[in-house]
PDB file of C-alpha atoms in Angstrom:
ATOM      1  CA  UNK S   1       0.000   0.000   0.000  1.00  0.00           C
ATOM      2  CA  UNK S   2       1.092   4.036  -0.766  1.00  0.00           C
ATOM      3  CA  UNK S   3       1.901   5.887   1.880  1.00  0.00           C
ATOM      4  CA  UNK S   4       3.646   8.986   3.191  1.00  0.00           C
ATOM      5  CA  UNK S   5       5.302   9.532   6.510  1.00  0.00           C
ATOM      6  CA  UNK S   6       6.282  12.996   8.369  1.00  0.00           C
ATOM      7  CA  UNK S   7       8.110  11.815  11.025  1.00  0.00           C
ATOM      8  CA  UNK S   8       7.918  15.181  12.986  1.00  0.00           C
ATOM      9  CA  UNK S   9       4.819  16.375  14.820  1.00  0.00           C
ATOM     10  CA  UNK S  10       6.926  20.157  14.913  1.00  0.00           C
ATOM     11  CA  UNK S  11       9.553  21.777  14.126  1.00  0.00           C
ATOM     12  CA  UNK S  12      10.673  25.198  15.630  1.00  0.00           C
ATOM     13  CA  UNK S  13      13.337  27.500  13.492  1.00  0.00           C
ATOM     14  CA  UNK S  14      14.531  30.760  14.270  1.00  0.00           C
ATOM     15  CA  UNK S  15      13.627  33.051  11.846  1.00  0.00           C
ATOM     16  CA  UNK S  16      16.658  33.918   9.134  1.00  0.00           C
ATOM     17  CA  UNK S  17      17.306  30.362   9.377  1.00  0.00           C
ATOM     18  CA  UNK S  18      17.039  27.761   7.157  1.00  0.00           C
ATOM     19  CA  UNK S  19      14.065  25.256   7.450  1.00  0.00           C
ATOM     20  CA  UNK S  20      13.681  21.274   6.710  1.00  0.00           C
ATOM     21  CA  UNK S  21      10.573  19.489   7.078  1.00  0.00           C
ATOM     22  CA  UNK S  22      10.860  16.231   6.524  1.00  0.00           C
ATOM     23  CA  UNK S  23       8.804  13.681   4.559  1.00  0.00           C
ATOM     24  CA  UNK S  24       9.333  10.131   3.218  1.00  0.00           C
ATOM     25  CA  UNK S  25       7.072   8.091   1.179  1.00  0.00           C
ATOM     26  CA  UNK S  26       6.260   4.227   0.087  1.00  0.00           C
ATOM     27  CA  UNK S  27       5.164   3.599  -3.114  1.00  0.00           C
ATOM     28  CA  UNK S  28       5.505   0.552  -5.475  1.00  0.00           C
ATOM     29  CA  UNK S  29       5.867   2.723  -8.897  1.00  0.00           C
ATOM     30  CA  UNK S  30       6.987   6.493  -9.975  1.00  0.00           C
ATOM     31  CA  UNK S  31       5.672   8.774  -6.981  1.00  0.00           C
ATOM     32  CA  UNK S  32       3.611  11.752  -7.734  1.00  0.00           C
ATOM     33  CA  UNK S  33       4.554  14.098  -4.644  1.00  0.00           C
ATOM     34  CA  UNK S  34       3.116  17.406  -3.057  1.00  0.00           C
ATOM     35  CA  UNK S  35       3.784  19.892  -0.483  1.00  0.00           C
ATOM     36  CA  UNK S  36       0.757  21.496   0.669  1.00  0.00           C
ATOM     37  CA  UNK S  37       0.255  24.043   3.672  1.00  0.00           C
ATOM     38  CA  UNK S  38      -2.427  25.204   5.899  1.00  0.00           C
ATOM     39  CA  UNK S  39      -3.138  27.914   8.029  1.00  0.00           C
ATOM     40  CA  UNK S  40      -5.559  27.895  11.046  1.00  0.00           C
ATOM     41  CA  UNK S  41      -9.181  28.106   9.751  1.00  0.00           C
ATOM     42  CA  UNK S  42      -7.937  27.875   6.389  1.00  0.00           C
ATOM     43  CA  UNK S  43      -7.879  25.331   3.496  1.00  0.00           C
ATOM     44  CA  UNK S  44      -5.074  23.433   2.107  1.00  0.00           C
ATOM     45  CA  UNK S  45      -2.646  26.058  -0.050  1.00  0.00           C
ATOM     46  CA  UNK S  46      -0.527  23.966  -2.836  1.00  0.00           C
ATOM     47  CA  UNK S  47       3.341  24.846  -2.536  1.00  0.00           C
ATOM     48  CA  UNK S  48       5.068  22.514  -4.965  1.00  0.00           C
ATOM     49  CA  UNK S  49       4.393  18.962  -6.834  1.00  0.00           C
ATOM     50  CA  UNK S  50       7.552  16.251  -8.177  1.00  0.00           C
ATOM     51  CA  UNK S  51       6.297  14.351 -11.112  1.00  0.00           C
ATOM     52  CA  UNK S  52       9.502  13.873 -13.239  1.00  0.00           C
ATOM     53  CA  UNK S  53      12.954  15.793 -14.055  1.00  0.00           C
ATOM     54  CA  UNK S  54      14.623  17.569 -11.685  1.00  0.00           C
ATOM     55  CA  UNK S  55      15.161  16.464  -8.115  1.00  0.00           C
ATOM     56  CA  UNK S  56      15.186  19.721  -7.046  1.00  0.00           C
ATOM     57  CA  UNK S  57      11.799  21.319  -7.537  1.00  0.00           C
ATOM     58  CA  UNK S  58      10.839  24.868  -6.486  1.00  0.00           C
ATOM     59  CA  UNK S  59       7.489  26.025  -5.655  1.00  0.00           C
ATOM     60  CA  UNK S  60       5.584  28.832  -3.954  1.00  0.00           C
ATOM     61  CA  UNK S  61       6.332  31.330  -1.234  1.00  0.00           C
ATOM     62  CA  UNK S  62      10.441  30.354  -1.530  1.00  0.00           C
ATOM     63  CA  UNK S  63      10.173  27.030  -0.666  1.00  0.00           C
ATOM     64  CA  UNK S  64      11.523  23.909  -2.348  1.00  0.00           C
ATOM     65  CA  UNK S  65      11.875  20.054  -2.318  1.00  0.00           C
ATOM     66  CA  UNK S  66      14.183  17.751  -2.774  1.00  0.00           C
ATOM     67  CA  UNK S  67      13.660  14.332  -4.140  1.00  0.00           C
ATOM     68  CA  UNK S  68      15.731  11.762  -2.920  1.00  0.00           C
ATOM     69  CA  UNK S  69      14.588   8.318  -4.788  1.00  0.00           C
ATOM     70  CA  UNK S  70      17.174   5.995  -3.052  1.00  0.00           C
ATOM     71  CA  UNK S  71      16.362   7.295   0.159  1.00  0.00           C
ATOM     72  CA  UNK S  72      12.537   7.381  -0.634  1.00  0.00           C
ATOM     73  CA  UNK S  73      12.251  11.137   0.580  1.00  0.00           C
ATOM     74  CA  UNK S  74      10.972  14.658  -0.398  1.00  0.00           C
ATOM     75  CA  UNK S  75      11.899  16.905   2.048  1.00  0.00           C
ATOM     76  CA  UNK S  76      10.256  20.680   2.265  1.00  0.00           C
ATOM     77  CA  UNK S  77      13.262  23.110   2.790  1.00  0.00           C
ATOM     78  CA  UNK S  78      13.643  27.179   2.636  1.00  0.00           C
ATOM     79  CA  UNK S  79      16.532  28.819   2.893  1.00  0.00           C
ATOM     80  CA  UNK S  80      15.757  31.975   5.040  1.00  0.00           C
ATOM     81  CA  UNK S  81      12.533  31.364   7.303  1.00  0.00           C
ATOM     82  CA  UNK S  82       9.575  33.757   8.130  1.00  0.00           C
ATOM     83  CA  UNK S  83       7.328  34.323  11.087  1.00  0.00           C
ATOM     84  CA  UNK S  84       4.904  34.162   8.602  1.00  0.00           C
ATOM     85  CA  UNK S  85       5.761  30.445   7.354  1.00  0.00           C
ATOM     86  CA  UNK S  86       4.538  29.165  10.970  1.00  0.00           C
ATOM     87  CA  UNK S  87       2.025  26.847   9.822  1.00  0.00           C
ATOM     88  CA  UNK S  88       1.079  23.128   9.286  1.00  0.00           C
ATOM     89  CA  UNK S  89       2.609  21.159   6.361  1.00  0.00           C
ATOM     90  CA  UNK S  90       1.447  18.494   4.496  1.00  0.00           C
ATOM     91  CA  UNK S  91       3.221  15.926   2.651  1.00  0.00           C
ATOM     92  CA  UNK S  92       1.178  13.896  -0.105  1.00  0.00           C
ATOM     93  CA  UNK S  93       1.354  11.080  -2.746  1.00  0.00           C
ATOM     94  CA  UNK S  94      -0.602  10.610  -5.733  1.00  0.00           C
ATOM     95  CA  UNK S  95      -2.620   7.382  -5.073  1.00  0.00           C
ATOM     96  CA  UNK S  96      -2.799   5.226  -7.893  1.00  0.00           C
ATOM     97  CA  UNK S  97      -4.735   2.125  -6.844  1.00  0.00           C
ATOM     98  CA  UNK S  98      -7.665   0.736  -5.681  1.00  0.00           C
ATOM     99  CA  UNK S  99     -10.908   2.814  -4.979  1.00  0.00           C
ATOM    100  CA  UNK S 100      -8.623   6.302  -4.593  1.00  0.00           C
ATOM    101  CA  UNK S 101      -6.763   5.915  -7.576  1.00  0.00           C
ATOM    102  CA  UNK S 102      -5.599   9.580  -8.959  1.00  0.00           C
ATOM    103  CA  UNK S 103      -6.533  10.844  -4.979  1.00  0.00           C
ATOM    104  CA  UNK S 104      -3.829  12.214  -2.028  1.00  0.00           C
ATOM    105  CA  UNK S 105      -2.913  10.114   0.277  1.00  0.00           C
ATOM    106  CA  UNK S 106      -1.645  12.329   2.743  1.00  0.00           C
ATOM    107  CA  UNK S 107       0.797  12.880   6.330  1.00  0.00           C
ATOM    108  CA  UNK S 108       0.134  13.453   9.334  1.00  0.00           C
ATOM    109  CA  UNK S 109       1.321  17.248   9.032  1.00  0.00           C
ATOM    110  CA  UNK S 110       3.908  19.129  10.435  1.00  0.00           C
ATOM    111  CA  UNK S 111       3.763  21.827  12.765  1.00  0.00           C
ATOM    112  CA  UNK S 112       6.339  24.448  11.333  1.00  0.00           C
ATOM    113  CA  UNK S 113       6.772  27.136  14.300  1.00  0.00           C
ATOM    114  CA  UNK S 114       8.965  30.006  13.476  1.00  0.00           C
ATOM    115  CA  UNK S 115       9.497  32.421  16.477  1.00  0.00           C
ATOM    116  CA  UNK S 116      11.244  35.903  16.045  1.00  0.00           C
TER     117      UNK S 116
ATOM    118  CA  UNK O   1      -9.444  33.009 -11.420  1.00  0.00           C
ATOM    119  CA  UNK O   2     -11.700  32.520  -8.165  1.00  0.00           C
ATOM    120  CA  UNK O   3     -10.722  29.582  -6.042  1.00  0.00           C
ATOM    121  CA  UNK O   4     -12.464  26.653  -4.849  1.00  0.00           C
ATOM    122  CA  UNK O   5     -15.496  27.832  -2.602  1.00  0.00           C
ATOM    123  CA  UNK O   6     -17.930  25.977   0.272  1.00  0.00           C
ATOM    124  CA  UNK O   7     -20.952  26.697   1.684  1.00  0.00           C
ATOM    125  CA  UNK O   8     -21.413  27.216   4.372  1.00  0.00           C
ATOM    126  CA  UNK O   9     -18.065  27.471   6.226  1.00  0.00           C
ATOM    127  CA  UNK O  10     -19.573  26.535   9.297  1.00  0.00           C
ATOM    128  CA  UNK O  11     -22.406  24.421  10.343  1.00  0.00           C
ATOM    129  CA  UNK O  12     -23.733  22.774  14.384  1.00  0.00           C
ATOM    130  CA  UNK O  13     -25.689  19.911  13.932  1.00  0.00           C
ATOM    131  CA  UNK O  14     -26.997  17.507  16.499  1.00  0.00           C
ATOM    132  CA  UNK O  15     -26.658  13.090  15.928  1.00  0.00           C
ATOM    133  CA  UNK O  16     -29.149  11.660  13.900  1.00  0.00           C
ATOM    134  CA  UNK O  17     -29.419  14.875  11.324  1.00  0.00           C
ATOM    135  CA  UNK O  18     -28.446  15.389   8.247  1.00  0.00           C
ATOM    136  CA  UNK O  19     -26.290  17.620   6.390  1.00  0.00           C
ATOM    137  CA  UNK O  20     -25.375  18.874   2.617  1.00  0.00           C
ATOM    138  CA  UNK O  21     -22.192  20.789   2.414  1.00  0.00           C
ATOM    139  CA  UNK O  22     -21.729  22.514  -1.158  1.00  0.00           C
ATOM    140  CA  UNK O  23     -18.825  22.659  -2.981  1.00  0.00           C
ATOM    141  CA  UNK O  24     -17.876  25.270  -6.172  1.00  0.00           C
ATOM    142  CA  UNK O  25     -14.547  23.922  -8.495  1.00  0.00           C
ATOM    143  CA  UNK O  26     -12.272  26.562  -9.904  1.00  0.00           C
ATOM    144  CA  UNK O  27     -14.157  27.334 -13.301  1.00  0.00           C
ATOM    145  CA  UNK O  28     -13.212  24.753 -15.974  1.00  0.00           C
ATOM    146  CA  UNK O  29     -12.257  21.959 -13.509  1.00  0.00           C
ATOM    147  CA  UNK O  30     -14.015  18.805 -13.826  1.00  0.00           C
ATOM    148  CA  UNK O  31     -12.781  17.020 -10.838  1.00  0.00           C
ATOM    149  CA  UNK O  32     -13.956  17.508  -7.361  1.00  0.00           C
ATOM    150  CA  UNK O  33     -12.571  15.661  -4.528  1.00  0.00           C
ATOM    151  CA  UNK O  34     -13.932  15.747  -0.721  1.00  0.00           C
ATOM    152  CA  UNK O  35     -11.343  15.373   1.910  1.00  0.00           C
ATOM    153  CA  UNK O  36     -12.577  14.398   5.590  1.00  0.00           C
ATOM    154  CA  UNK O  37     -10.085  16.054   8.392  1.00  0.00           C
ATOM    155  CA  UNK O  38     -10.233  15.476  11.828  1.00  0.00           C
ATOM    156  CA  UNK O  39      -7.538  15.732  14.604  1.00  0.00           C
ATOM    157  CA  UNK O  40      -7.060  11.892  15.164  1.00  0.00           C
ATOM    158  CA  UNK O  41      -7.336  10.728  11.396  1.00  0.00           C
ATOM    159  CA  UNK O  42      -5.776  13.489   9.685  1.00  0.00           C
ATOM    160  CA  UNK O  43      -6.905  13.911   6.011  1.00  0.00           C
ATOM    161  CA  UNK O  44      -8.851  11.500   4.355  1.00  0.00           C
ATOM    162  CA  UNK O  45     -10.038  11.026   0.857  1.00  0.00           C
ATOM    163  CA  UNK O  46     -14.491  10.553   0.770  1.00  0.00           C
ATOM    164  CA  UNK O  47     -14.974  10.599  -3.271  1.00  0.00           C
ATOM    165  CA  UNK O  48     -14.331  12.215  -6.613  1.00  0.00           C
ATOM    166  CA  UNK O  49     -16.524  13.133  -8.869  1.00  0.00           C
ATOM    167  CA  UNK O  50     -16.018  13.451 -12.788  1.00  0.00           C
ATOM    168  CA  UNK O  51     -18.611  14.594 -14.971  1.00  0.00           C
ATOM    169  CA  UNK O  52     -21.242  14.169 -12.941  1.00  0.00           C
ATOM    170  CA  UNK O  53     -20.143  10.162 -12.019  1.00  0.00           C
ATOM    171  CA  UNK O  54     -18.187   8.965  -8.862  1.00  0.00           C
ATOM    172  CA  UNK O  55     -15.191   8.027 -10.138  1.00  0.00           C
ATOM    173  CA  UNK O  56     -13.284   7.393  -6.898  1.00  0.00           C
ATOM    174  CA  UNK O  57     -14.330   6.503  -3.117  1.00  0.00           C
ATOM    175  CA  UNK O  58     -12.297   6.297  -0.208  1.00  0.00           C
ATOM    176  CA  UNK O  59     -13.166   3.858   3.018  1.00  0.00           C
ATOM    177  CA  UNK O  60     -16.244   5.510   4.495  1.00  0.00           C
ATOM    178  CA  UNK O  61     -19.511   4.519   5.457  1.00  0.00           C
ATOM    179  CA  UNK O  62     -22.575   4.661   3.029  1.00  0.00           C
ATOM    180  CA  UNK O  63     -23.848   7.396   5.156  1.00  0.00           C
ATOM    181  CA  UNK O  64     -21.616   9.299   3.198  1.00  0.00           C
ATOM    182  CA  UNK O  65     -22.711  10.382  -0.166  1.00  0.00           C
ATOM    183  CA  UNK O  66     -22.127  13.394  -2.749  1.00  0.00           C
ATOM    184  CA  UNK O  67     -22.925  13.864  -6.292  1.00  0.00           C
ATOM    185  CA  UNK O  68     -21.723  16.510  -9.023  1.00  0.00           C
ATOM    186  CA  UNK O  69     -24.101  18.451 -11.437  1.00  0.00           C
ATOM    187  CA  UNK O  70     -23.781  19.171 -14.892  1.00  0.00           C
ATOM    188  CA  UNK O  71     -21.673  22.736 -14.163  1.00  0.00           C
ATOM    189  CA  UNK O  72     -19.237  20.793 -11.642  1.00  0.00           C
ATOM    190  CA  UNK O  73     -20.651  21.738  -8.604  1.00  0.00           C
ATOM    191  CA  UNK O  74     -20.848  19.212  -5.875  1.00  0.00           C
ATOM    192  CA  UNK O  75     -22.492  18.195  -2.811  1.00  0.00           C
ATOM    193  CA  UNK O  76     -21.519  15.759  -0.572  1.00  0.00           C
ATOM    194  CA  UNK O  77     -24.399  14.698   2.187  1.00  0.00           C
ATOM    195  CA  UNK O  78     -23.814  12.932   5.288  1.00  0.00           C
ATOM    196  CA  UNK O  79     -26.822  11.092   6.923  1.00  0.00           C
ATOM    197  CA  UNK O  80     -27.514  10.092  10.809  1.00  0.00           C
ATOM    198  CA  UNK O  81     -24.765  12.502  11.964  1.00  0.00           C
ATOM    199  CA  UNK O  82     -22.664  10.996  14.874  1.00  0.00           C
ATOM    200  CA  UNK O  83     -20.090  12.686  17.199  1.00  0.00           C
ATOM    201  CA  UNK O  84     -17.587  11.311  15.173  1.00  0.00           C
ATOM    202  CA  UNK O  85     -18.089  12.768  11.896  1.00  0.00           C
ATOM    203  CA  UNK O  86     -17.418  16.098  13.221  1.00  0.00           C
ATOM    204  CA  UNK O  87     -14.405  17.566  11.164  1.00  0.00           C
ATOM    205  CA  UNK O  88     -13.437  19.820   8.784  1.00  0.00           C
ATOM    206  CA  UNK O  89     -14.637  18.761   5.273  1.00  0.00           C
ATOM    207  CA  UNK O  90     -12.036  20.141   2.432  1.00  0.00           C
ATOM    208  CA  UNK O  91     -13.421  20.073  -1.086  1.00  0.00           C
ATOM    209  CA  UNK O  92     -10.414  20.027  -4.335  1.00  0.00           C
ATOM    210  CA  UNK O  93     -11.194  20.535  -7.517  1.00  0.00           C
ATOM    211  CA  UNK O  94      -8.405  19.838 -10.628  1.00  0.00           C
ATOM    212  CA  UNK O  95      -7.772  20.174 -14.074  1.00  0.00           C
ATOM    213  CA  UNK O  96      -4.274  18.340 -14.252  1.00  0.00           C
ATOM    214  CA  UNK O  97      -2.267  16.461 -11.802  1.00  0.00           C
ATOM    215  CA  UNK O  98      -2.392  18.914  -8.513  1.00  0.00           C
ATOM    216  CA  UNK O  99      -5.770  19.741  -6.434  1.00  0.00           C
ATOM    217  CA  UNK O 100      -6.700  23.287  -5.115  1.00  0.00           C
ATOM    218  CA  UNK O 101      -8.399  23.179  -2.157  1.00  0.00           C
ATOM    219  CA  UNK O 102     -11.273  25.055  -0.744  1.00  0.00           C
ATOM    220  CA  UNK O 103     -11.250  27.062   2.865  1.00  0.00           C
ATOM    221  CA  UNK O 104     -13.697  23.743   4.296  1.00  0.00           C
ATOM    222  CA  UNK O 105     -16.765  23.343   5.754  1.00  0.00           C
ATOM    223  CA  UNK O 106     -16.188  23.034   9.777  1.00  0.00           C
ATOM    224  CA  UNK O 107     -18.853  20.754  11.020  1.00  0.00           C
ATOM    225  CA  UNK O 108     -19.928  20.316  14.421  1.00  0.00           C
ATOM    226  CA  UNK O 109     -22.090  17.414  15.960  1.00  0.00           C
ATOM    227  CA  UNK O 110     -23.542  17.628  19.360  1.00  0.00           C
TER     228      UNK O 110
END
């Protein structure tokens, strides 16, 4: 079975420094990977996707992943954290079997808690 | 473009009602997914609707239902509420590989 693991309930950075949330993944084929956030009260905000190409893939807001296929990983990183970026993360695969095929499955989220 | 909306964004319901949450895809999407989240479970995948037919359903009980019209609105509709089905209920609509999410529906059952 697919699945995705965030093996860090929270993570606190200082702000101006760099930030890695981590995320790896099981899946028997090519993985279809996403970073999404979310803010309290708020829906889920799509930061980046890995499909194919580059390991390194750069999405919204600053941030970017890094695939990692023999270590089964796509870690969130950002050089140069915000206040603002305190938030929960979300790590997802593209499901493709079964009665969710083309669906996320998703973490459990990370807690991302940047303090002045 | 306007995002995904839901209606309402909040609802209080008591076991044993009913409920229809409404869901509005970004224009030109054809997709709509409904996510379940809830502090224990984390985010879940309900069903996905294509075209007006379920094309995908997740591990939930019949009491959970939705359907899709012909301009790619949805509704999903949850039947004899229980405590546990309170959550926040994400709708995603997409065109291509990623979903974009809408701000939820939080539901309460008392």
């Amino acid at each position: 079975a697919q699945s995705v693991a965030q093996p860090e309930d929270q993570v606190n950075v200082a702000e101006g420094n760099p930030l890695t949330v981590k995320c790896t993944y099981s899946v028997s084929g090519n993985p279809y990977l996403f970073w999404y956030v979310q803010y309290p009260n708020r829906g889920l905000q799509f930061l980046l996707k890995y499909i194919t190409g580059d390991n390194l893939v750069k999405g919204s807001y600053g941030f970017e992943a890094e695939f990692n296929k023999s270590q089964t990983s796509f870690h969130l990183k950002k050089p140069s954290a915000l206040v603002s970026d305190s938030a929960l993360y979300f790590c997802a695969v593209r499901d493709d079997y079964g009665g969710s095929q083309g669906n996320l499955i998703f973490g459990k989220g990370t807690k991302l808690s940047v303090k002045p | 473009k306007a995002g995904v909306t839901q209606t309402p964004r909040y609802l209080i319901k008591t076991r044993g009602q009913q409920v229809t949450l409404s869901c509005s895809p970004i224009s030109g999407h054809r997709s709509v997914s409904w996510y379940q989240q809830t502090p224990g479970q984390g985010l879940q995948f309900l069903f996905e609707y294509f075209s007006e037919t379920q094309r995908n359903k997740g591990n939930f009980p019949g009491r959970f239902s939705g359907r899709q019209f012909s301009n790619s609105r949805s509704e999903m509709n949850v039947s004899t509420l229980e405590l546990g089905d309170s959550a926040l209920y994400l709708c995603a609509s997409s065109l291509g590989v990623e979903q974009f999410f809408g701000p939820g529906t939080r539901l309460t059952v008392l």
